[in-house]
Tab-separated table of C-alpha atoms and ligand atoms in Angstrom:
chain	number	residue	atom	x	y	z
A	169	MET	CA	-19.564	-7.431	-0.821
A	170	LYS	CA	-20.967	-5.437	2.089
A	171	LEU	CA	-18.443	-2.923	3.346
A	172	ALA	CA	-18.539	-4.242	6.924
A	173	ALA	CA	-17.730	-7.745	5.657
A	174	LEU	CA	-14.897	-6.341	3.576
A	175	PHE	CA	-13.422	-4.663	6.648
A	176	GLU	CA	-13.403	-8.101	8.312
A	177	GLN	CA	-11.949	-9.820	5.279
A	178	ARG	CA	-9.103	-7.410	4.585
A	179	GLN	CA	-6.047	-8.375	6.480
A	180	SER	CA	-2.343	-8.313	5.833
A	181	VAL	CA	-1.565	-11.406	3.774
A	182	ARG	CA	2.010	-12.620	4.003
A	183	ARG	CA	1.928	-15.755	1.825
A	184	TYR	CA	0.961	-15.918	-1.817
A	185	GLN	CA	0.258	-18.513	-4.480
A	186	ASP	CA	2.686	-18.725	-7.361
A	187	ARG	CA	0.002	-17.393	-9.696
A	188	PRO	CA	-0.066	-14.120	-11.602
A	189	VAL	CA	-2.781	-11.561	-11.000
A	190	GLU	CA	-4.930	-10.922	-14.066
A	191	GLU	CA	-4.308	-7.568	-15.716
A	192	ALA	CA	-8.017	-6.694	-15.612
A	193	LEU	CA	-7.907	-6.957	-11.825
A	194	LEU	CA	-4.862	-4.714	-11.670
A	195	HIS	CA	-6.815	-2.121	-13.644
A	196	GLN	CA	-9.629	-2.378	-11.102
A	197	LEU	CA	-7.134	-1.688	-8.332
A	198	VAL	CA	-5.856	1.382	-10.149
A	199	GLU	CA	-9.454	2.529	-10.524
A	200	ALA	CA	-10.003	2.153	-6.758
A	201	VAL	CA	-7.041	4.452	-6.139
A	202	ARG	CA	-8.161	6.849	-8.838
A	203	LEU	CA	-11.440	7.399	-7.012
A	204	ALA	CA	-9.879	7.943	-3.584
A	205	PRO	CA	-10.366	11.290	-1.858
A	206	SER	CA	-7.461	13.673	-1.291
A	207	ALA	CA	-6.897	17.133	0.153
A	208	SER	CA	-8.107	19.717	-2.408
A	209	ASN	CA	-8.501	16.754	-4.761
A	210	SER	CA	-4.762	16.935	-5.407
A	211	GLN	CA	-4.465	13.187	-6.067
A	212	PRO	CA	-0.775	13.398	-5.165
A	213	TRP	CA	0.174	9.845	-6.143
A	214	ARG	CA	1.431	7.632	-8.891
A	215	LEU	CA	1.475	3.867	-8.860
A	216	VAL	CA	4.190	1.716	-10.338
A	217	LEU	CA	2.895	-1.837	-10.654
A	218	VAL	CA	5.872	-4.131	-10.695
A	219	THR	CA	5.089	-7.481	-12.304
A	220	GLU	CA	8.217	-8.399	-14.320
A	221	PRO	CA	9.710	-11.297	-12.337
A	222	GLU	CA	13.351	-10.191	-12.345
A	223	LEU	CA	12.640	-6.583	-11.521
A	224	ARG	CA	10.061	-7.603	-8.952
A	225	GLU	CA	12.530	-9.800	-7.156
A	226	LYS	CA	15.012	-6.938	-6.966
A	227	VAL	CA	12.348	-4.599	-5.592
A	228	ALA	CA	11.202	-7.258	-3.120
A	229	ARG	CA	14.784	-7.628	-1.906
A	230	ALA	CA	14.792	-3.920	-1.121
A	231	THR	CA	12.139	-4.495	1.556
A	232	PHE	CA	14.267	-6.652	3.858
A	233	SER	CA	17.796	-7.502	4.809
A	234	ARG	CA	19.500	-10.286	6.716
A	235	LEU	CA	19.220	-8.252	9.876
A	236	VAL	CA	15.651	-7.016	9.382
A	237	SER	CA	13.964	-9.881	7.613
A	238	PHE	CA	10.266	-9.568	8.486
A	239	ASN	CA	9.449	-8.580	4.907
A	240	ARG	CA	11.113	-11.630	3.366
A	241	PHE	CA	7.629	-12.895	2.414
A	242	VAL	CA	7.458	-10.085	-0.163
A	243	LEU	CA	9.554	-12.295	-2.473
A	244	GLN	CA	6.456	-14.457	-2.995
A	245	ALA	CA	4.160	-11.635	-4.083
A	246	PRO	CA	3.467	-11.653	-7.837
A	247	VAL	CA	2.734	-7.924	-7.839
A	248	LEU	CA	4.351	-5.069	-5.961
A	249	VAL	CA	2.658	-1.708	-6.088
A	250	VAL	CA	4.943	1.209	-5.396
A	251	MET	CA	3.092	4.398	-4.511
A	252	THR	CA	4.970	7.633	-5.013
A	253	LEU	CA	4.144	10.981	-3.456
A	254	GLU	CA	3.579	13.554	-6.163
A	255	ARG	CA	3.526	17.299	-5.720
A	256	PRO	CA	0.053	18.374	-4.568
A	257	LYS	CA	-1.794	21.458	-5.806
A	258	LEU	CA	-0.309	24.792	-4.727
A	259	ILE	CA	-3.287	25.425	-2.438
A	260	THR	CA	-2.601	22.131	-0.646
A	261	GLN	CA	1.087	22.941	-0.324
A	262	ILE	CA	0.301	26.342	1.192
A	263	GLY	CA	-2.428	24.928	3.426
A	264	GLY	CA	-0.154	22.135	4.564
A	265	ARG	CA	2.602	24.549	5.487
A	266	LEU	CA	0.234	26.947	7.278
A	267	LYS	CA	-1.414	24.178	9.264
A	268	ASP	CA	1.629	21.935	9.622
A	269	ARG	CA	-0.087	18.970	7.980
A	270	ASP	CA	1.405	16.500	5.554
A	271	PHE	CA	-1.659	16.161	3.382
A	272	PRO	CA	-0.078	13.986	0.657
A	273	LEU	CA	0.981	11.419	3.236
A	274	ILE	CA	-2.568	11.320	4.591
A	275	ASP	CA	-3.897	11.056	1.039
A	276	ILE	CA	-1.636	8.206	0.056
A	277	GLY	CA	-2.688	6.223	3.121
A	278	ILE	CA	-6.318	6.555	2.136
A	279	ALA	CA	-5.508	5.612	-1.448
A	280	ALA	CA	-3.592	2.549	-0.271
A	281	GLU	CA	-6.550	1.420	1.793
A	282	HIS	CA	-8.850	1.853	-1.218
A	283	LEU	CA	-6.477	-0.424	-3.098
A	284	CYS	CA	-6.331	-3.027	-0.335
A	285	LEU	CA	-10.095	-3.100	0.187
A	286	GLN	CA	-10.664	-3.480	-3.549
A	287	ALA	CA	-8.058	-6.240	-3.600
A	288	ALA	CA	-9.863	-8.053	-0.789
A	289	GLU	CA	-13.148	-7.815	-2.656
A	290	LEU	CA	-11.504	-9.371	-5.707
A	291	GLY	CA	-10.202	-12.275	-3.635
A	292	LEU	CA	-6.649	-10.955	-3.579
A	293	GLY	CA	-4.441	-10.672	-0.544
A	294	SER	CA	-2.414	-7.565	0.144
A	295	CYS	CA	0.044	-6.186	2.633
A	296	MET	CA	1.057	-2.561	2.965
A	297	LEU	CA	4.790	-2.095	3.318
A	298	GLY	CA	6.295	0.893	5.022
A	299	TRP	CA	9.731	-0.653	5.509
A	300	PHE	CA	11.933	-0.563	2.415
A	301	ASP	CA	15.186	0.803	1.074
A	302	GLU	CA	13.776	3.873	-0.627
A	303	PRO	CA	16.902	4.908	-2.614
A	304	ARG	CA	17.208	1.354	-3.965
A	305	VAL	CA	13.528	1.159	-4.949
A	306	LYS	CA	13.800	4.531	-6.660
A	307	GLN	CA	16.888	3.486	-8.553
A	308	LEU	CA	15.320	0.221	-9.723
A	309	LEU	CA	12.121	1.873	-10.958
A	310	ARG	CA	13.721	5.046	-12.318
A	311	ILE	CA	11.756	7.256	-9.963
A	312	PRO	CA	12.960	10.890	-10.139
A	313	VAL	CA	15.426	11.994	-7.446
A	314	ARG	CA	13.047	14.484	-5.872
A	315	THR	CA	10.071	12.113	-5.793
A	316	ARG	CA	9.527	10.124	-2.619
A	317	VAL	CA	8.096	6.659	-2.327
A	318	GLY	CA	5.255	6.868	0.183
A	319	LEU	CA	4.231	3.271	0.546
A	320	MET	CA	4.434	-0.091	-1.136
A	321	VAL	CA	1.783	-2.805	-1.301
A	322	ALA	CA	2.446	-6.509	-1.879
A	323	LEU	CA	-0.358	-8.278	-3.758
A	324	GLY	CA	-1.320	-11.753	-4.825
A	325	TYR	CA	-3.647	-14.684	-4.344
A	326	PRO	CA	-3.418	-16.083	-0.828
A	327	PRO	CA	-2.882	-19.861	-0.582
A	328	GLU	CA	-6.056	-21.995	-0.350
A	329	GLY	CA	-7.327	-21.949	3.223
A	330	TYR	CA	-5.178	-19.000	4.288
A	331	PRO	CA	-6.578	-18.293	7.752
A	332	LEU	CA	-8.526	-15.161	8.482
A	333	ARG	CA	-6.655	-13.941	11.519
A	334	LYS	CA	-7.887	-10.505	12.198
A	335	LYS	CA	-5.394	-8.987	14.589
A	336	VAL	CA	-6.702	-7.904	17.963
A	337	ARG	CA	-7.935	-4.362	17.873
A	338	LYS	CA	-8.329	-1.814	20.639
A	339	SER	CA	-11.844	-1.635	22.012
A	340	ALA	CA	-14.253	1.022	20.775
A	341	ALA	CA	-14.056	2.672	24.219
A	342	GLU	CA	-10.290	2.994	23.880
A	343	ILE	CA	-10.367	4.707	20.519
A	344	ALA	CA	-13.532	6.780	20.550
A	345	ALA	CA	-15.317	9.193	22.849
A	346	PHE	CA	-18.387	11.331	22.426
A	347	ASN	CA	-18.113	15.073	22.727
A	348	ARG	CA	-14.873	15.343	24.755
A	349	TYR	CA	-11.453	13.764	24.255
B	62	FMN	C1	1.741	2.364	6.846
B	62	FMN	C2	1.832	0.891	7.060
B	62	FMN	C3	3.058	0.249	6.918
B	62	FMN	C4	3.152	-1.144	7.077
B	62	FMN	N1	4.353	-1.759	6.846
B	62	FMN	C5	4.434	-3.105	6.927
B	62	FMN	C6	5.645	-3.775	6.595
B	62	FMN	O1	6.652	-3.174	6.198
B	62	FMN	N2	5.652	-5.129	6.683
B	62	FMN	C7	4.564	-5.853	7.087
B	62	FMN	O2	4.641	-7.087	7.129
B	62	FMN	N3	3.389	-5.227	7.403
B	62	FMN	C8	3.302	-3.889	7.327
B	62	FMN	N4	2.101	-3.259	7.599
B	62	FMN	C9	0.916	-4.062	7.972
B	62	FMN	C10	0.545	-3.909	9.449
B	62	FMN	O3	1.458	-4.611	10.247
B	62	FMN	C11	-0.880	-4.436	9.630
B	62	FMN	O4	-1.773	-3.654	8.870
B	62	FMN	C12	-1.365	-4.398	11.094
B	62	FMN	O5	-0.552	-5.244	11.888
B	62	FMN	C13	-2.812	-4.833	11.228
B	62	FMN	O6	-3.010	-6.123	10.712
B	62	FMN	P1	-4.012	-6.412	9.504
B	62	FMN	O7	-3.549	-5.583	8.325
B	62	FMN	O8	-3.855	-7.896	9.221
B	62	FMN	O9	-5.392	-6.051	9.916
B	62	FMN	C14	2.000	-1.885	7.433
B	62	FMN	C15	0.770	-1.239	7.557
B	62	FMN	C16	0.681	0.121	7.359
B	62	FMN	C17	-0.690	0.780	7.459
């Protein structure tokens, strides 16, 4: 698919078919992340692909509560990808401290978008999730105490006819300028 078309097609999908995602496709998604750029090529991420139904339900339940329920749809997703932030190279750590930049967080965002664009190309729907009970997710997936979860992504086949509802975006004039801010 042409990249511009893929940008149009990728959207946050919040309903999924009750249908597993083929393992070969999951490997393709991992490959998309593997090839993502990162500061000093640190690749400061690991992915935990949660597919076991019982475990997945528990992890999904860690993304919403009765009070804050907008992520309830995550229960439908047949795959949850949990992206952890791993220690970057020493040079990136030093550079990040000197320049006050959180490079791994930038990196993981890029990696997540690689994953979501690849998912869209494969006909899968995805939704990045920044709202979750991190200690609970870590406990469920046996993620080391010092390791942080950066982002989660819900994945699955959208229902037939799921509408393409690209959210309104700011105009080009609002977000870009030539030569001066
Ligand atoms: C870092 C990040 C965190 C997000 N967290 C959530 C979330 O917890 N729940 C949710 O439904 N959508 C979440 N989203 C999806 C955004 O709401 C969505 O990308 C945005 O509204 C634009 O819509 P689109 O993805 O359909 O183009 C998140 C997106 C990003 C990039």
